Amino acid sequence: MCGIFAYLGPKNTASEMVIEGLKRLEYRGYDSWGIASKTEQGIEIHKEVGKIGEIKPTDLNLSSSNLAIGHSRWATHGGVNKRNAHPHFSENKEIVLVHNGIFENYLEIKNHLKKIGHNFVSETDTEVIAHLIEEYSKVHTFEESVHLATKEIEGRYAIVVISKEENKIIAARKGSPLIIGVGNDPNEYYIASDIPAFLPYTKKVIYLDDNQMVTLTNEELKFIDFEKEQEIEKRIIEIDWDIESAEKGAFPHFMIKEIMEQKDTLSRAINQEQDDIKKVAKEIEKAERIYLVGCGTAGKVCMVGEYLFAKIPKIKVNFAFGSELQNFKEFITKKTLLICVSQSGETADTLEAIEIAKEKGAKVVSIVNVESSTMARASDIVLPIKAGPEKAVASTKATTSQLAILTMLAHACNGGIQNGKQLLINTASQINDMLNPRYEEYIHNLAEEIKDVESMYIIGRGSNYPIALEAAIKLQEVSYIHAEGFAAGELKHGPIALISENTPVITLAPNDELRKEIISNATEIKARGGYIIGISPTNHEVFDFWIRVPDVGHSSPIVNIIPIQILAYQLAVLRKNNPDMPRNLAKSVTVK
Ligand code: M6R
């Protein structure tokens, strides 16, 4: 969602570095941005609405500085305009702050501050924090003031604050990520909401955990736990990410790069620690009730999991969207197992579900891409999907890796982890063959044919019903074409009324026991004028357009979603949309 980047060090190009850092966070999605640099004249702020895009720092005439903070904003409190963009000043213009997340009790504090003479220029919750810190600073040091403010703010947040009077950065985190990059020069530090922002400069990182605050100066790096009120030691960790995996390389967009990476990512997901999979399988066996929890695409992966567990080990698992789990909290006990699926590990709704489960003493397993994420840290067992950085807003490679892990887990619960592994190795090798330029070209022809349609539908049965839902998400978010997924059998109960001449209907038809039924649903649609796009290992006369996928048994959800990812990407490009940064969306959704 919003992005944070800050620099403090010996270089006097802090503003330039912050702008470049914010560009590397663009993939998270934002609608305005701003930076504040500490210069000899005081604090200079520059804010803009829209994308940083091709802006060169030199275009902005920024003074030289060795301390700067920046932010890319995805609007929550207040409209998209310069006034609401961060950084925000305090009343006396001495304190400047950027903020990710939500400050839940901001209105109460804002009203109090108004009564004692504060005037606010924006509609944001963020500005209130700057003013609150200023109030404390009337009788406390800068550091103490930030500390006291953190104790008053309710909600999930990350803040980075500077003061006109001091050459230091103070940052604090509660529920929203902040990572410190330790630079190669002495006393050189970066702070960002996501590692790729400072990856070109350093791979040495320190993760700030919840309720922790750091003070960075030219002399020291000091950490405190602001809940326990004590100083703490933190470790520097060397990460093994390479810059190439976080860059587009020769690809025009991250989305297509990440789709193509599925040639490798699936194999990486399969090469899990077998002991960890077995450990989770044991927890599943022991649990009285199991919930698979995720949001958006990750939620659809969980729904597939529900089918896989019913089919393979014949275990009942319940699916819930992160935001919906609260409605079932009466059923969560210490004998419940929550399996959370997430790419970012920072999705607020899923994190809230974890909080509910933890309060009830339930065990939490997470299947997550970002291993350093809040979700991974809050879980009892983590199954990392190892897909590497996923930067396009539309999830692709993370999805298939999550599906692979759930497939392996379902087999492990059936005593056959090796069977699962073998099936997935075969699937990975077939995907490797499938993802070639000819295949892309073939789907491009279809995209050309349907690029101007108003609506399209996707139908599936069994474990491919959630894939129909996921296909709709993919098509909606990047092509902006109205798309809906249905359980094929449900069509005749209402949605078939939507079919008219040439309405495209993607039909997911693996070679399984449900094939006959879905083909008969496709035939009913065709009889009403629908244009049937079959995704299947075998052609059928009902298909007007056939996209071949390998025949991989229980892995059919994995192979069926890939051509739809390619189709969605190509439709986006043909319709002149930016597939990496769709309108109104953000990569990790850190608000409820
Ligand atoms: O990071 P997460 O996997 O927890 O994110 C969940 C959803 O926000 C995410 O899958 C979203 O639906 C994607 N944009 C879909 O492509």
Coordinates of C-alpha atoms and ligand atoms in Angstrom, one line a residue:
M1 CA 0.0 0.0 0.0
C2 CA 1.7 3.3 1.0
G3 CA 5.5 3.3 0.8
I4 CA 8.2 4.7 3.0
F5 CA 11.8 5.4 2.3
A6 CA 14.3 7.4 4.3
Y7 CA 18.1 8.0 4.2
L8 CA 20.6 9.3 6.8
G9 CA 24.3 9.1 6.1
P10 CA 27.4 10.7 4.8
K11 CA 26.2 11.3 1.2
N12 CA 24.6 14.7 0.5
T13 CA 22.3 13.3 -2.1
A14 CA 19.6 12.1 0.4
S15 CA 16.7 13.7 -1.5
E16 CA 17.8 12.0 -4.8
M17 CA 18.1 8.7 -3.1
V18 CA 14.7 9.0 -1.5
I19 CA 13.1 9.7 -4.8
E20 CA 14.8 6.7 -6.4
G21 CA 13.8 4.6 -3.4
L22 CA 10.1 5.7 -3.8
K23 CA 10.3 4.7 -7.5
R24 CA 11.3 1.2 -6.4
L25 CA 8.2 1.1 -4.2
E26 CA 5.9 2.2 -7.0
Y27 CA 4.6 -1.3 -7.4
R28 CA 2.8 -1.1 -4.1
G29 CA 0.3 1.3 -5.6
Y30 CA -0.1 4.9 -4.7
D31 CA -1.8 8.1 -5.9
S32 CA 0.5 10.9 -4.5
W33 CA 4.0 11.2 -3.1
G34 CA 6.2 13.6 -1.2
I35 CA 9.6 14.1 0.4
A36 CA 11.1 16.1 3.2
S37 CA 14.8 16.9 3.2
K38 CA 16.8 18.5 6.1
T39 CA 18.9 21.2 4.5
E40 CA 21.0 24.0 5.9
Q41 CA 18.0 26.3 5.5
G42 CA 15.6 24.1 7.4
I43 CA 13.2 21.4 6.2
E44 CA 12.2 21.5 2.5
I45 CA 9.1 19.6 1.5
H46 CA 8.0 18.7 -2.0
K47 CA 4.7 16.9 -2.7
E48 CA 3.0 15.8 -5.9
V49 CA -0.2 14.2 -7.0
G50 CA 0.2 11.3 -9.4
K51 CA 3.1 9.1 -10.2
I52 CA 6.8 9.7 -9.7
G53 CA 7.3 8.0 -13.1
E54 CA 10.1 9.6 -15.1
I55 CA 10.7 12.6 -12.7
K56 CA 14.5 13.1 -12.3
P57 CA 15.5 14.4 -8.9
T58 CA 17.4 17.2 -10.7
D59 CA 14.1 18.4 -12.2
L60 CA 12.9 19.3 -8.7
N61 CA 15.8 21.7 -7.8
L62 CA 16.3 20.1 -4.4
S63 CA 19.0 21.4 -2.1
S64 CA 21.7 19.0 -1.0
S65 CA 21.0 17.1 2.1
N66 CA 22.2 14.1 4.0
L67 CA 18.9 13.3 5.7
A68 CA 15.6 12.9 3.9
I69 CA 12.3 11.0 4.3
G70 CA 9.7 10.2 1.6
H71 CA 6.4 8.6 1.2
S72 CA 4.0 7.3 -1.5
R73 CA 0.4 7.6 -0.4
W74 CA -2.6 5.4 -1.2
A75 CA -5.4 7.6 0.1
T76 CA -7.4 6.4 3.1
H77 CA -8.3 9.5 5.2
G78 CA -9.1 12.4 2.8
G79 CA -9.0 12.8 -1.0
V80 CA -6.0 12.6 -3.3
N81 CA -4.4 16.0 -3.3
K82 CA -1.2 17.7 -2.3
R83 CA -2.5 18.8 1.1
N84 CA -3.2 15.2 2.1
A85 CA 0.1 13.8 0.7
H86 CA 2.8 13.1 3.2
P87 CA 5.2 14.3 4.7
H88 CA 3.2 16.3 7.2
F89 CA 4.4 19.1 9.4
S90 CA 3.5 19.8 13.0
E91 CA 1.8 23.1 13.9
N92 CA 5.2 24.9 14.5
K93 CA 6.7 23.3 11.4
E94 CA 9.5 21.8 13.5
I95 CA 8.5 18.2 13.2
V96 CA 7.9 16.3 10.0
L97 CA 6.4 12.8 9.6
V98 CA 5.4 10.1 7.2
H99 CA 3.1 7.3 8.1
N100 CA 1.8 4.0 6.8
G101 CA -1.3 2.3 8.2
I102 CA -4.3 3.6 10.1
F103 CA -4.4 5.7 13.3
E104 CA -7.8 4.5 14.7
N105 CA -8.3 7.0 17.5
Y106 CA -7.1 10.1 15.6
L107 CA -10.4 12.0 15.7
E108 CA -10.5 12.0 19.5
I109 CA -6.9 13.3 19.7
K110 CA -7.5 15.7 16.8
N111 CA -10.5 17.3 18.6
H112 CA -8.4 17.6 21.8
L113 CA -5.6 19.3 19.9
K114 CA -8.0 21.6 18.1
K115 CA -9.3 22.7 21.5
I116 CA -5.8 23.7 22.6
G117 CA -5.2 25.7 19.5
H118 CA -3.9 23.4 16.8
N119 CA -4.9 24.0 13.2
F120 CA -4.9 21.2 10.7
V121 CA -4.3 21.7 7.0
S122 CA -5.1 18.2 5.8
E123 CA -7.9 15.7 6.4
T124 CA -5.4 12.9 7.3
D125 CA -4.9 11.0 10.5
T126 CA -1.1 11.3 9.9
E127 CA -1.0 15.1 10.4
V128 CA -2.5 14.5 13.9
I129 CA 0.6 12.4 14.9
A130 CA 3.0 15.2 13.9
H131 CA 0.9 17.7 16.1
L132 CA 0.7 15.2 19.0
I133 CA 4.5 14.8 18.9
E134 CA 4.9 18.6 18.9
E135 CA 2.7 18.9 22.0
Y136 CA 4.9 16.4 23.9
S137 CA 8.0 18.1 22.7
K138 CA 7.1 21.2 24.7
V139 CA 8.3 19.4 27.8
H140 CA 10.1 16.4 26.5
T141 CA 13.0 15.6 24.2
F142 CA 12.3 14.7 20.6
E143 CA 12.9 11.1 21.2
E144 CA 10.7 11.0 24.4
S145 CA 8.0 12.8 22.5
V146 CA 7.8 10.2 19.7
H147 CA 7.9 7.5 22.3
L148 CA 5.0 9.0 24.2
A149 CA 3.0 9.5 21.0
T150 CA 3.4 5.9 20.0
K151 CA 1.8 4.9 23.2
E152 CA -1.3 6.9 22.4
I153 CA -1.8 5.9 18.8
E154 CA -4.2 2.9 18.4
G155 CA -4.2 0.9 15.2
R156 CA -1.5 -0.6 12.9
Y157 CA 1.1 1.8 11.8
A158 CA 4.7 2.6 10.9
I159 CA 6.0 6.1 11.3
V160 CA 9.2 7.9 10.4
V161 CA 9.8 11.3 12.0
I162 CA 12.4 14.0 11.7
S163 CA 12.9 17.3 13.5
K164 CA 14.2 20.6 12.3
E165 CA 16.6 20.8 15.3
E166 CA 18.2 17.4 15.2
N167 CA 20.2 15.3 12.8
K168 CA 18.3 12.1 13.5
I169 CA 15.5 9.9 12.2
I170 CA 13.1 8.2 14.6
A171 CA 11.0 5.4 13.4
A172 CA 8.4 3.2 15.1
R173 CA 6.3 0.2 14.1
K174 CA 3.2 -1.5 15.3
G175 CA 1.7 -3.8 12.7
S176 CA 3.0 -2.2 9.5
P177 CA 6.5 -3.2 8.2
L178 CA 9.6 -1.1 8.5
I179 CA 13.1 -2.4 7.7
I180 CA 16.4 -0.7 8.3
G181 CA 19.1 -1.1 5.7
V182 CA 22.6 -0.8 7.1
G183 CA 24.7 1.0 4.5
N184 CA 28.3 0.3 3.5
D185 CA 29.6 3.6 4.8
P186 CA 29.9 4.1 8.5
N187 CA 26.7 5.4 10.1
E188 CA 24.8 5.2 6.8
Y189 CA 21.2 4.0 7.2
Y190 CA 18.1 3.5 5.0
I191 CA 14.6 2.9 6.3
A192 CA 11.9 1.5 4.1
S193 CA 8.6 -0.3 4.2
D194 CA 9.9 -2.9 1.8
I195 CA 13.4 -4.3 1.1
P196 CA 13.6 -3.8 -2.7
A197 CA 13.6 0.0 -2.0
F198 CA 17.2 -0.1 -0.7
L199 CA 18.4 -3.3 -2.4
P200 CA 20.8 -1.5 -4.8
Y201 CA 22.7 -0.1 -1.8
T202 CA 22.8 -2.9 0.8
K203 CA 21.7 -6.4 1.7
K204 CA 22.4 -5.9 5.4
V205 CA 19.1 -5.4 7.2
I206 CA 17.6 -5.1 10.6
Y207 CA 13.9 -5.9 11.0
L208 CA 11.9 -3.6 13.3
D209 CA 9.3 -5.7 15.1
D210 CA 6.0 -4.5 16.5
N211 CA 6.2 -2.1 19.4
Q212 CA 9.8 -1.2 18.6
M213 CA 11.2 2.2 18.0
V214 CA 14.6 3.1 16.5
T215 CA 16.7 6.3 16.7
L216 CA 19.2 6.7 14.0
T217 CA 21.9 9.4 14.2
N218 CA 25.4 9.9 12.8
E219 CA 26.8 8.3 15.9
E220 CA 24.4 5.5 17.0
L221 CA 21.6 3.2 16.3
K222 CA 19.4 2.8 19.4
F223 CA 16.4 0.5 19.7
I224 CA 13.7 0.5 22.4
D225 CA 10.6 -1.6 23.0
F226 CA 8.1 1.1 23.6
E227 CA 5.6 -1.1 25.3
K228 CA 8.1 -2.6 27.8
E229 CA 9.9 0.6 28.0
Q230 CA 13.4 -0.9 27.7
E231 CA 16.4 -0.7 25.4
I232 CA 16.9 -3.7 23.2
E233 CA 19.6 -5.2 21.0
K234 CA 18.8 -6.1 17.3
R235 CA 20.7 -8.3 14.9
I236 CA 21.9 -7.4 11.5
I237 CA 20.8 -10.0 9.0
E238 CA 22.4 -10.5 5.5
I239 CA 19.6 -11.3 3.0
D240 CA 20.2 -13.3 -0.1
W241 CA 17.8 -11.4 -2.5
D242 CA 19.5 -10.3 -5.7
I243 CA 18.6 -7.1 -7.4
E244 CA 17.7 -8.8 -10.7
S245 CA 14.9 -10.7 -9.1
A246 CA 13.4 -7.3 -8.0
E247 CA 13.9 -5.7 -11.4
K248 CA 12.0 -6.1 -14.7
G249 CA 15.1 -7.0 -16.8
A250 CA 14.2 -7.5 -20.4
F251 CA 10.4 -7.8 -19.7
P252 CA 8.1 -4.8 -20.4
H253 CA 6.2 -5.4 -17.2
F254 CA 6.6 -7.2 -13.9
M255 CA 3.4 -9.0 -14.4
I256 CA 4.6 -10.9 -17.5
K257 CA 8.0 -11.5 -16.0
E258 CA 6.4 -13.0 -12.9
I259 CA 4.0 -15.2 -15.0
M260 CA 7.0 -16.5 -16.9
E261 CA 9.0 -17.1 -13.7
Q262 CA 6.4 -19.8 -12.9
K263 CA 8.8 -22.1 -14.9
D264 CA 11.0 -22.0 -11.8
T265 CA 9.0 -20.9 -8.9
L266 CA 6.9 -24.0 -8.7
S267 CA 9.9 -26.2 -8.3
R268 CA 11.2 -23.9 -5.6
A269 CA 7.9 -24.2 -3.7
I270 CA 8.0 -28.0 -3.9
N271 CA 11.5 -28.0 -2.4
Q272 CA 10.1 -27.3 1.0
E273 CA 11.6 -28.8 4.2
Q274 CA 9.6 -32.1 4.2
D275 CA 9.8 -32.1 8.0
D276 CA 7.9 -28.8 8.1
I277 CA 5.2 -30.1 5.8
K278 CA 4.9 -33.3 8.0
K279 CA 4.8 -31.1 11.1
V280 CA 1.8 -29.1 9.7
A281 CA 0.2 -32.4 8.5
K282 CA 0.4 -33.6 12.2
E283 CA -1.2 -30.3 13.4
I284 CA -4.0 -30.9 10.9
E285 CA -4.6 -34.4 12.2
K286 CA -4.6 -33.2 15.8
A287 CA -6.9 -30.2 15.2
E288 CA -10.6 -30.3 16.0
R289 CA -11.3 -27.6 13.5
I290 CA -9.2 -26.1 10.7
Y291 CA -9.7 -22.8 9.0
L292 CA -7.9 -21.8 5.8
V293 CA -7.8 -18.0 5.8
G294 CA -6.7 -15.5 3.1
C295 CA -8.0 -12.5 1.1
G296 CA -8.5 -11.8 -2.6
T297 CA -6.4 -14.2 -4.7
A298 CA -5.0 -15.8 -1.6
G299 CA -8.5 -16.4 -0.4
K300 CA -9.3 -18.2 -3.7
V301 CA -6.3 -20.4 -3.1
C302 CA -7.7 -21.3 0.3
M303 CA -11.0 -22.2 -1.3
V304 CA -9.1 -24.6 -3.6
G305 CA -7.5 -26.0 -0.5
E306 CA -11.0 -26.8 0.9
Y307 CA -11.7 -28.9 -2.2
L308 CA -8.2 -30.6 -2.2
F309 CA -8.5 -31.6 1.5
A310 CA -12.0 -33.0 0.9
K311 CA -10.8 -35.0 -2.1
I312 CA -7.3 -36.2 -1.1
P313 CA -7.2 -36.9 2.7
K314 CA -11.0 -36.4 3.1
I315 CA -10.6 -33.9 5.8
K316 CA -13.1 -31.1 6.4
V317 CA -11.4 -27.7 6.4
N318 CA -13.3 -24.4 6.5
F319 CA -12.5 -21.5 4.4
A320 CA -12.9 -17.9 5.6
F321 CA -11.8 -14.6 4.1
G322 CA -9.6 -12.8 6.6
S323 CA -12.2 -10.1 7.1
E324 CA -15.0 -12.7 7.8
L325 CA -13.3 -14.9 10.3
Q326 CA -14.6 -12.7 13.2
N327 CA -18.1 -14.0 12.5
F328 CA -17.0 -17.5 13.4
K329 CA -14.9 -16.7 16.4
E330 CA -17.2 -18.7 18.7
F331 CA -15.9 -21.8 16.9
I332 CA -12.2 -21.0 17.5
T333 CA -10.6 -22.7 20.5
K334 CA -7.2 -23.8 21.4
K335 CA -7.8 -27.0 19.4
T336 CA -8.3 -25.0 16.2
L337 CA -5.7 -24.7 13.5
L338 CA -5.6 -21.5 11.4
I339 CA -3.7 -21.9 8.1
C340 CA -3.2 -18.4 6.6
V341 CA -2.2 -17.9 3.0
S342 CA -0.6 -14.6 1.9
Q343 CA 1.9 -13.3 -0.6
S344 CA 2.9 -10.2 1.4
G345 CA 2.2 -11.4 4.9
E346 CA 1.0 -7.9 5.7
T347 CA -2.7 -8.1 4.7
A348 CA -4.5 -6.4 7.6
D349 CA -7.6 -8.5 7.4
T350 CA -5.6 -11.8 7.6
L351 CA -3.5 -10.4 10.4
E352 CA -6.7 -9.6 12.3
A353 CA -7.8 -13.2 11.8
I354 CA -4.5 -14.3 13.3
E355 CA -5.1 -12.0 16.3
I356 CA -8.5 -13.5 16.9
A357 CA -7.0 -17.0 16.7
K358 CA -4.2 -16.2 19.0
E359 CA -6.5 -14.7 21.6
K360 CA -8.3 -18.0 21.7
G361 CA -5.1 -20.0 22.0
A362 CA -5.3 -21.5 18.5
K363 CA -2.2 -22.6 16.5
V364 CA -1.3 -20.6 13.4
V365 CA 0.5 -21.8 10.3
S366 CA 1.3 -19.4 7.5
I367 CA 2.0 -20.1 3.8
V368 CA 3.6 -16.9 2.9
N369 CA 6.1 -15.4 0.4
V370 CA 7.7 -12.6 2.4
E371 CA 9.4 -14.6 5.1
S372 CA 10.2 -11.5 7.2
S373 CA 6.6 -10.4 7.2
T374 CA 4.4 -9.7 10.2
M375 CA 2.3 -12.8 9.4
A376 CA 5.4 -15.1 9.3
R377 CA 6.5 -13.6 12.6
A378 CA 3.2 -14.1 14.2
S379 CA 2.8 -17.8 13.1
D380 CA 3.8 -21.0 15.0
I381 CA 4.9 -22.7 11.8
V382 CA 5.8 -21.0 8.5
L383 CA 5.8 -22.7 5.1
P384 CA 7.6 -20.2 2.9
I385 CA 6.6 -20.3 -0.8
K386 CA 10.0 -19.0 -2.0
A387 CA 8.6 -17.3 -5.1
G388 CA 11.0 -14.3 -4.8
P389 CA 9.7 -10.7 -4.8
E390 CA 6.3 -10.4 -6.5
K391 CA 5.9 -6.8 -7.6
A392 CA 3.0 -6.7 -10.0
V393 CA -0.2 -5.9 -8.1
A394 CA -1.9 -8.9 -9.7
S395 CA -0.6 -12.0 -8.0
T396 CA 0.5 -14.7 -10.3
K397 CA 3.6 -16.7 -9.3
A398 CA 2.7 -16.5 -5.6
T399 CA -0.7 -18.0 -6.4
T400 CA 0.6 -21.2 -8.1
S401 CA 3.3 -21.7 -5.5
Q402 CA 0.6 -21.4 -2.7
L403 CA -1.5 -23.9 -4.6
A404 CA 1.4 -26.3 -4.9
I405 CA 2.1 -26.2 -1.2
L406 CA -1.6 -26.8 -0.3
T407 CA -1.6 -29.7 -2.8
M408 CA 1.5 -31.2 -1.2
L409 CA 0.0 -30.7 2.3
A410 CA -3.2 -32.5 1.3
H411 CA -1.1 -35.4 0.1
A412 CA 1.0 -35.4 3.2
C413 CA -2.2 -35.7 5.3
N414 CA -3.0 -38.7 3.2
G415 CA 0.3 -40.3 4.1
G416 CA 1.6 -39.7 0.6
I417 CA 3.9 -36.7 0.6
Q418 CA 6.1 -38.3 -2.0
N419 CA 3.0 -38.8 -4.3
G420 CA 2.2 -35.2 -3.9
K421 CA 5.8 -34.2 -4.6
Q422 CA 6.0 -36.4 -7.7
L423 CA 2.7 -35.0 -9.1
L424 CA 4.0 -31.4 -8.6
I425 CA 7.4 -32.2 -10.1
N426 CA 5.6 -33.5 -13.2
T427 CA 3.3 -30.4 -13.2
A428 CA 6.3 -28.0 -12.9
S429 CA 8.1 -29.7 -15.9
Q430 CA 4.9 -29.5 -18.0
I431 CA 4.5 -25.8 -17.1
N432 CA 8.1 -25.3 -18.2
D433 CA 7.2 -26.7 -21.7
M434 CA 3.9 -24.8 -21.8
L435 CA 5.3 -21.3 -21.1
N436 CA 6.9 -20.5 -24.4
P437 CA 6.5 -17.6 -26.9
R438 CA 4.3 -19.6 -29.2
Y439 CA 1.8 -20.2 -26.3
E440 CA 1.9 -16.5 -25.5
E441 CA 1.3 -15.6 -29.2
Y442 CA -1.7 -18.0 -29.3
I443 CA -3.3 -16.4 -26.3
H444 CA -2.5 -13.0 -27.8
N445 CA -4.7 -13.9 -30.8
L446 CA -7.6 -14.5 -28.4
A447 CA -7.0 -11.3 -26.6
E448 CA -7.1 -9.4 -29.9
E449 CA -10.4 -11.0 -30.6
I450 CA -12.2 -10.3 -27.3
K451 CA -10.4 -7.0 -26.2
D452 CA -13.5 -4.9 -26.7
V453 CA -16.1 -7.1 -25.0
E454 CA -18.1 -5.6 -22.1
S455 CA -18.4 -8.7 -20.0
M456 CA -16.9 -12.1 -19.7
Y457 CA -17.6 -15.1 -17.5
I458 CA -15.6 -18.1 -16.3
I459 CA -17.1 -21.4 -15.1
G460 CA -15.5 -24.2 -13.2
R461 CA -16.5 -27.2 -11.0
G462 CA -14.9 -28.7 -8.0
S463 CA -11.4 -27.3 -7.2
N464 CA -11.7 -25.3 -10.4
Y465 CA -14.7 -23.4 -9.2
P466 CA -12.4 -21.2 -7.0
I467 CA -10.1 -20.9 -10.0
A468 CA -13.0 -19.4 -12.0
L469 CA -13.4 -16.9 -9.2
E470 CA -9.6 -16.2 -9.2
A471 CA -9.7 -15.9 -13.0
A472 CA -12.4 -13.2 -12.7
I473 CA -10.1 -11.3 -10.2
K474 CA -7.2 -11.4 -12.6
L475 CA -9.3 -10.2 -15.6
Q476 CA -11.0 -7.4 -13.5
E477 CA -7.9 -6.0 -11.9
V478 CA -5.8 -5.5 -15.0
S479 CA -8.1 -5.5 -18.0
Y480 CA -11.0 -3.6 -16.3
I481 CA -13.4 -5.8 -18.3
H482 CA -16.4 -6.9 -16.2
A483 CA -15.6 -10.5 -15.4
E484 CA -17.4 -13.0 -13.1
G485 CA -16.7 -16.5 -12.1
F486 CA -19.4 -19.1 -11.3
A487 CA -19.8 -22.6 -10.2
A488 CA -20.8 -24.0 -13.5
G489 CA -23.9 -25.8 -12.0
E490 CA -25.2 -22.5 -10.7
L491 CA -25.5 -20.9 -14.1
K492 CA -29.0 -22.3 -14.8
H493 CA -30.2 -20.8 -11.5
G494 CA -29.8 -17.2 -12.6
P495 CA -26.6 -16.1 -14.3
I496 CA -27.4 -17.8 -17.6
A497 CA -29.7 -14.8 -18.2
L498 CA -26.5 -12.7 -18.8
I499 CA -25.5 -14.7 -21.8
S500 CA -26.2 -13.1 -25.2
E501 CA -24.6 -13.4 -28.7
N502 CA -20.9 -13.8 -28.5
T503 CA -20.5 -13.4 -24.7
P504 CA -17.1 -15.0 -23.9
V505 CA -17.3 -17.8 -21.4
I506 CA -14.1 -19.4 -20.3
T507 CA -14.8 -23.0 -19.4
L508 CA -12.3 -24.8 -17.2
A509 CA -12.6 -28.5 -18.3
P510 CA -9.8 -30.8 -16.9
N511 CA -9.9 -34.4 -17.7
D512 CA -11.6 -35.5 -14.5
E513 CA -14.8 -37.0 -13.3
L514 CA -16.5 -33.6 -13.7
R515 CA -15.6 -33.0 -17.3
K516 CA -18.9 -34.4 -18.7
E517 CA -20.9 -32.0 -16.5
I518 CA -19.0 -28.9 -17.3
I519 CA -19.1 -29.7 -21.0
S520 CA -22.8 -30.0 -20.8
N521 CA -22.9 -26.6 -19.0
A522 CA -20.8 -25.1 -21.8
T523 CA -23.2 -26.6 -24.3
E524 CA -26.2 -24.9 -22.6
I525 CA -24.3 -21.6 -22.8
K526 CA -23.4 -22.1 -26.4
A527 CA -27.1 -22.7 -27.3
R528 CA -27.8 -19.2 -26.0
G529 CA -25.1 -17.6 -28.2
G530 CA -22.1 -17.7 -25.8
Y531 CA -18.6 -17.9 -27.2
I532 CA -16.9 -20.8 -25.5
I533 CA -13.2 -20.6 -24.6
G534 CA -12.2 -24.0 -23.4
I535 CA -9.2 -24.4 -21.1
S536 CA -8.5 -28.1 -21.2
P537 CA -6.0 -30.9 -22.0
T538 CA -8.4 -32.1 -24.7
N539 CA -10.3 -30.2 -27.4
H540 CA -14.1 -30.5 -27.7
E541 CA -16.5 -29.5 -30.4
V542 CA -18.3 -27.1 -28.0
F543 CA -15.1 -25.0 -27.7
D544 CA -15.0 -22.0 -30.1
F545 CA -11.4 -21.4 -29.0
W546 CA -9.3 -24.0 -27.3
I547 CA -6.4 -23.3 -24.9
R548 CA -4.4 -26.4 -24.3
V549 CA -3.1 -27.1 -20.8
P550 CA -1.3 -30.2 -19.6
D551 CA -3.2 -33.1 -18.0
V552 CA -2.0 -33.0 -14.4
G553 CA -4.8 -34.6 -12.3
H554 CA -5.2 -32.9 -8.9
S555 CA -2.9 -30.0 -10.0
S556 CA -5.4 -28.8 -12.6
P557 CA -6.1 -25.6 -10.7
I558 CA -2.4 -24.7 -11.0
V559 CA -2.2 -25.2 -14.8
N560 CA -5.6 -23.7 -15.5
I561 CA -4.9 -20.3 -14.0
I562 CA -1.7 -19.7 -16.0
P563 CA -3.3 -19.1 -19.5
I564 CA -5.8 -16.8 -17.8
Q565 CA -3.0 -14.8 -16.2
I566 CA -1.5 -14.4 -19.7
L567 CA -4.8 -13.4 -21.2
A568 CA -5.5 -10.8 -18.5
Y569 CA -2.0 -9.4 -19.0
Q570 CA -2.5 -9.2 -22.8
L571 CA -5.9 -7.6 -22.5
A572 CA -4.5 -5.0 -20.2
V573 CA -1.7 -4.1 -22.6
L574 CA -4.1 -4.1 -25.6
R575 CA -6.5 -1.8 -23.7
K576 CA -3.6 0.5 -22.8
N577 CA -3.8 -0.2 -19.0
N578 CA -0.7 -0.5 -16.9
P579 CA -0.9 -4.2 -15.8
D580 CA 1.7 -3.6 -13.0
M581 CA -0.2 -0.8 -11.3
P582 CA -3.9 -1.2 -11.8
R583 CA -6.1 1.8 -10.9
N584 CA -7.4 1.9 -7.3
L585 CA -5.4 -1.1 -6.2
A586 CA -2.3 -1.6 -4.0
K587 CA 0.1 -4.5 -3.7
S588 CA -0.3 -5.2 0.0
V589 CA -3.5 -4.1 1.6
T590 CA -2.5 -3.0 5.0
V591 CA -5.9 -1.3 5.9
K592 CA -9.0 -3.1 7.1
Ligands
M6R1 O1 -0.5 -10.3 0.2 P1 -1.7 -11.2 0.2 O2 -1.6 -12.4 -0.6 O3 -2.2 -11.4 1.6 O4 -2.8 -10.3 -0.5 C1 -4.2 -10.6 -0.6 C2 -4.9 -9.9 -1.7 O5 -4.9 -8.5 -1.4 C3 -4.3 -10.1 -3.1 O6 -4.3 -11.5 -3.4 C4 -5.1 -9.4 -4.2 O7 -6.3 -9.9 -4.3 C5 -4.3 -9.4 -5.5 N1 -4.2 -8.1 -6.0 C6 -4.8 -10.3 -6.5 O8 -4.1 -10.3 -7.6

